[in-house]
Tab-separated table of N, CA and C in Angstrom:
chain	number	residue	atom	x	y	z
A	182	UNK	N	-5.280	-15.539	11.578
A	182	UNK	CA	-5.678	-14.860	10.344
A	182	UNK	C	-6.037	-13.404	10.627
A	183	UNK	N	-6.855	-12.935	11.957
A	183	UNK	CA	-6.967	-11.806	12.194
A	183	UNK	C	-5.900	-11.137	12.323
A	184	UNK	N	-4.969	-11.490	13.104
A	184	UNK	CA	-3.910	-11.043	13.643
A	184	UNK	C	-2.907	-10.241	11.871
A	185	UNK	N	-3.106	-11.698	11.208
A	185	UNK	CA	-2.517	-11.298	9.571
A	185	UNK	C	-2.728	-9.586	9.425
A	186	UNK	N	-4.608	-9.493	9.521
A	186	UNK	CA	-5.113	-8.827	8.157
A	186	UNK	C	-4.919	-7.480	9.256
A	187	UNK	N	-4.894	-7.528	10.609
A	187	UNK	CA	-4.882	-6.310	11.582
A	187	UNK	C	-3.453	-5.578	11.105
A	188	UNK	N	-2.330	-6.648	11.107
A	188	UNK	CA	-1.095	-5.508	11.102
A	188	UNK	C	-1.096	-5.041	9.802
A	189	UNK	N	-1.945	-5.650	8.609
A	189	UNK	CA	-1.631	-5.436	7.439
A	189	UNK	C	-2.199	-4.191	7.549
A	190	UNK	N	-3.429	-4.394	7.922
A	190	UNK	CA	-4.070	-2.506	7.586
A	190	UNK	C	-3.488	-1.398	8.677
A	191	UNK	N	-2.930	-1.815	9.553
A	191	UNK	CA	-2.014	-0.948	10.219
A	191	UNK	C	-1.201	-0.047	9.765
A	192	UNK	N	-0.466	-1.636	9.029
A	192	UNK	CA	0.900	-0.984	7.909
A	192	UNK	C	0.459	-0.463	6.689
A	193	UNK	N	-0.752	-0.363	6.409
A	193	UNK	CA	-1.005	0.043	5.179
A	193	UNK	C	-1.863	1.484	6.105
A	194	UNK	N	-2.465	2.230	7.031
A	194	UNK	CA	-2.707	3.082	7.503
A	194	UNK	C	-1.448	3.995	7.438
A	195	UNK	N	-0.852	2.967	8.451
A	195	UNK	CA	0.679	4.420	8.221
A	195	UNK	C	1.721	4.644	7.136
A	196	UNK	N	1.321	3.847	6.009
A	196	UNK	CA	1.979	4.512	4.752
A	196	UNK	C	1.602	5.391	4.099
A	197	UNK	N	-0.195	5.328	4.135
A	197	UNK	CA	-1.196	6.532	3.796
A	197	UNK	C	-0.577	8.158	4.859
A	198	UNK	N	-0.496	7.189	5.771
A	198	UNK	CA	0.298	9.187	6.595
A	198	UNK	C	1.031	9.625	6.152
A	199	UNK	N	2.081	8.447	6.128
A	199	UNK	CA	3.624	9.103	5.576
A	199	UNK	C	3.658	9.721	4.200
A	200	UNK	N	2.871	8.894	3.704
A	200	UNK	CA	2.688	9.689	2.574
A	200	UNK	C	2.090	11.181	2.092
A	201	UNK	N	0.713	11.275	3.232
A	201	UNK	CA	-0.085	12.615	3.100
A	201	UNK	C	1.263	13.459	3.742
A	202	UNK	N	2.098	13.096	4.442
A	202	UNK	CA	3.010	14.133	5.451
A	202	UNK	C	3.724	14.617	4.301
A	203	UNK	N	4.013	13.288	3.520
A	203	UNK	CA	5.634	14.159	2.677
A	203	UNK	C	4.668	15.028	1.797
A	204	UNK	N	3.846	14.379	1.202
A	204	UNK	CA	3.378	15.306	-0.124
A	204	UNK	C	2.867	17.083	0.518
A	205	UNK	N	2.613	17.064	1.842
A	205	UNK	CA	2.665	18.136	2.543
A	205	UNK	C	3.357	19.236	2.494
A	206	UNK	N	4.759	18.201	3.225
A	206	UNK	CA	5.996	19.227	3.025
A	206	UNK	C	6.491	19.506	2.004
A	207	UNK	N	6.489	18.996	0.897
A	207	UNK	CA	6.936	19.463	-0.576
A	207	UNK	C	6.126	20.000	-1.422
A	208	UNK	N	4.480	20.137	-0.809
A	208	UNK	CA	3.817	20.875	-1.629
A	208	UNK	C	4.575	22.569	-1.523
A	209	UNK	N	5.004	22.919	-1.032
A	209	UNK	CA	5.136	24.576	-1.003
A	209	UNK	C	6.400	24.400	-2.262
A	210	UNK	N	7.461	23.862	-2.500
A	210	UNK	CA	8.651	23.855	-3.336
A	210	UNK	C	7.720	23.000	-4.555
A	211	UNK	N	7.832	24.075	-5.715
A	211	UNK	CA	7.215	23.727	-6.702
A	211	UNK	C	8.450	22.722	-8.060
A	212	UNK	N	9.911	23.317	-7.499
A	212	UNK	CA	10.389	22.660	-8.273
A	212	UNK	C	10.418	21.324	-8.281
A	213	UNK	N	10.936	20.743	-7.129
A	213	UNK	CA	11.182	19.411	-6.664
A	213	UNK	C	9.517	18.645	-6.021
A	214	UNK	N	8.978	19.777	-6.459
A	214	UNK	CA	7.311	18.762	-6.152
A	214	UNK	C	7.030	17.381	-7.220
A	215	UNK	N	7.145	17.989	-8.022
A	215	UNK	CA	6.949	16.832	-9.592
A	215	UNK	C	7.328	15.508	-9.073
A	216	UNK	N	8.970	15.810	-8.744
A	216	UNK	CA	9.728	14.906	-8.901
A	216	UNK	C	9.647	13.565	-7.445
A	217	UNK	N	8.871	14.615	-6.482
A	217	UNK	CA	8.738	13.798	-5.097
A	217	UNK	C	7.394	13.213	-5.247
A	218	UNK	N	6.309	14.063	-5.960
A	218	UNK	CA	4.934	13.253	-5.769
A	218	UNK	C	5.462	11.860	-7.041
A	219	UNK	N	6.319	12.265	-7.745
A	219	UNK	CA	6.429	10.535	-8.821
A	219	UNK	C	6.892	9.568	-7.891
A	220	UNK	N	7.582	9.730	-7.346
A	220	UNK	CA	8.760	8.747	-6.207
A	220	UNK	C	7.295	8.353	-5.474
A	221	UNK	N	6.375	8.728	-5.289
A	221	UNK	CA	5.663	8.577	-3.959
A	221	UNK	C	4.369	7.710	-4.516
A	222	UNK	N	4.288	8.137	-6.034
A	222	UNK	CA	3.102	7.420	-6.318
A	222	UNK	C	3.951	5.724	-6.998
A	223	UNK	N	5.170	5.784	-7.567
A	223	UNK	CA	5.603	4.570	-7.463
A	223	UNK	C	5.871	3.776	-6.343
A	224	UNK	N	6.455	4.453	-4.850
A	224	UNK	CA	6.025	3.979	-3.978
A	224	UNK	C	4.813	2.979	-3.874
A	225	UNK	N	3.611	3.723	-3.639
A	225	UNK	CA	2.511	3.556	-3.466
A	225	UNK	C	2.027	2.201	-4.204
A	226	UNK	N	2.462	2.370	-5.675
A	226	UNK	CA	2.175	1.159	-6.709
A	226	UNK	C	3.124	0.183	-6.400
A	227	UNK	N	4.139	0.025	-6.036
A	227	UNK	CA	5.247	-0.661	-5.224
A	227	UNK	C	4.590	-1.756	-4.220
A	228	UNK	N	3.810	-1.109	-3.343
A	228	UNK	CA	3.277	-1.347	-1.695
A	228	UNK	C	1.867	-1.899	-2.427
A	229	UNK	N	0.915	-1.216	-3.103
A	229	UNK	CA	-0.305	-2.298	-3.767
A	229	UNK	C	0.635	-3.757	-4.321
A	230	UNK	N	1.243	-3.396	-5.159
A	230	UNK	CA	1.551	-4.979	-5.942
A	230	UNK	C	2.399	-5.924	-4.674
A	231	UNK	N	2.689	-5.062	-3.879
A	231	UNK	CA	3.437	-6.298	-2.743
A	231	UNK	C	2.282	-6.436	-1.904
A	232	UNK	N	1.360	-5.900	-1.917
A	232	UNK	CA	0.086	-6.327	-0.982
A	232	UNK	C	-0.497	-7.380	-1.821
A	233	UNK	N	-0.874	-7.027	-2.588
A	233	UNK	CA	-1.539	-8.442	-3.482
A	233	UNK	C	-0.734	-9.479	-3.382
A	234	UNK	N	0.290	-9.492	-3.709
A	234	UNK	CA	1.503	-11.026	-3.635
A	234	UNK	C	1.157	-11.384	-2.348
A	235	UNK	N	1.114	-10.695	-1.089
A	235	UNK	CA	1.240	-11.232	-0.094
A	235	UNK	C	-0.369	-11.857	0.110
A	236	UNK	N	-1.551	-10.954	-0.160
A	236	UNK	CA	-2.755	-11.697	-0.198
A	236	UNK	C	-2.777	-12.691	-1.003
A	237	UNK	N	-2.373	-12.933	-1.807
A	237	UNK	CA	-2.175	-14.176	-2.929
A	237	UNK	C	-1.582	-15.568	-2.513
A	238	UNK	N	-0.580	-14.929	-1.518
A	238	UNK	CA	0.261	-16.109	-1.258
A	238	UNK	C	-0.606	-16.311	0.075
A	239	UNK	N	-1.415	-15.719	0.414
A	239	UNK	CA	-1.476	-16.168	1.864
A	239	UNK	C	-3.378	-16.901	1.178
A	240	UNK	N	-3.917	-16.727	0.566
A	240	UNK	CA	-4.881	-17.154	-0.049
A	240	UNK	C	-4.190	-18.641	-0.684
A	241	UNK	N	-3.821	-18.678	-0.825
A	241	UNK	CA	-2.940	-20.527	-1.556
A	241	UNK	C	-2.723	-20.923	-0.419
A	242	UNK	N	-2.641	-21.048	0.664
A	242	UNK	CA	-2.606	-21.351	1.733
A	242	UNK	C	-4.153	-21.556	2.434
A	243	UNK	N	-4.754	-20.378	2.134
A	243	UNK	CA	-6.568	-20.983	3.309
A	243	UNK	C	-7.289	-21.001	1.715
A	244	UNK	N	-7.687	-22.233	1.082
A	244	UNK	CA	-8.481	-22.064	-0.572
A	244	UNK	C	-9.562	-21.632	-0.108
A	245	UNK	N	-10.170	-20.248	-1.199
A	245	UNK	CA	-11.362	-19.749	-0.771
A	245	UNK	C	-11.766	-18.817	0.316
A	246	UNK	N	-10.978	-18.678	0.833
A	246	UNK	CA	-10.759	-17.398	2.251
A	246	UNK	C	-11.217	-16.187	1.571
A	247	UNK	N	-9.302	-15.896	0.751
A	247	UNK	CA	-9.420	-14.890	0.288
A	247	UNK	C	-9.542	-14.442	-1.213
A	248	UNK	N	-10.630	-15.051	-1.405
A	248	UNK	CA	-10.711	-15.307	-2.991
A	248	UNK	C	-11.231	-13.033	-3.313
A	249	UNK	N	-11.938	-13.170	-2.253
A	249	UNK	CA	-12.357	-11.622	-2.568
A	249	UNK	C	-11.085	-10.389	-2.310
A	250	UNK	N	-10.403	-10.530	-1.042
A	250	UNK	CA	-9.464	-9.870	-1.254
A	250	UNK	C	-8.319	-9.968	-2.303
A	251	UNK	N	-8.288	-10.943	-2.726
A	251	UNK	CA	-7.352	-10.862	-3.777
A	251	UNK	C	-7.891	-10.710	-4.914
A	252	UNK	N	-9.250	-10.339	-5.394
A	252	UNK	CA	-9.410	-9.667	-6.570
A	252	UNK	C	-9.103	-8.414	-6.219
A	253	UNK	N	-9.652	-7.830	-4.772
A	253	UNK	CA	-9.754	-6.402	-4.472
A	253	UNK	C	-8.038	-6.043	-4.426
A	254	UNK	N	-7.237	-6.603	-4.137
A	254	UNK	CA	-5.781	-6.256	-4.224
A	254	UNK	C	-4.974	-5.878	-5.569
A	255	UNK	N	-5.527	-7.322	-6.308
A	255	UNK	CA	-4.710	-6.685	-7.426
A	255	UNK	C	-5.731	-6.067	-8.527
């Protein structure tokens, strides 16, 4: 179960980078900024709702584990 929730916040650490990186490099280009921070925040809402499914599904599996993370997810 540790092992679960370690790579999860791993993988959820380095999407937070990738993300601060791009919105970085496209902050200076004002045209195509709009259009990259939308892509990035659907991303983002993309990667929450597949985090919750996956806490969800993995909570139906241990009853009561993760009753708290999966409010905090979705």
């Amino acid at each position: 179960m540790t092992i679960f929730f370690s790579c999860f916040s791993l993988l959820y650490v380095f999407f937070v980078i990738v993300r601060m990186f791009v919105l970085l490099a496209v902050s200076h280009s004002s045209s195509s900024f709009l259009f990259i921070r939308k892509l990035v925040n659907i991303l983002s809402l993309y990667h929450i709702t597949k985090r919750g499914k996956s806490i969800i599904s993995f909570n139906s599996h241990f009853h009561g584990f993760g009753r708290f993370y999966s409010s905090y997810a979705v």
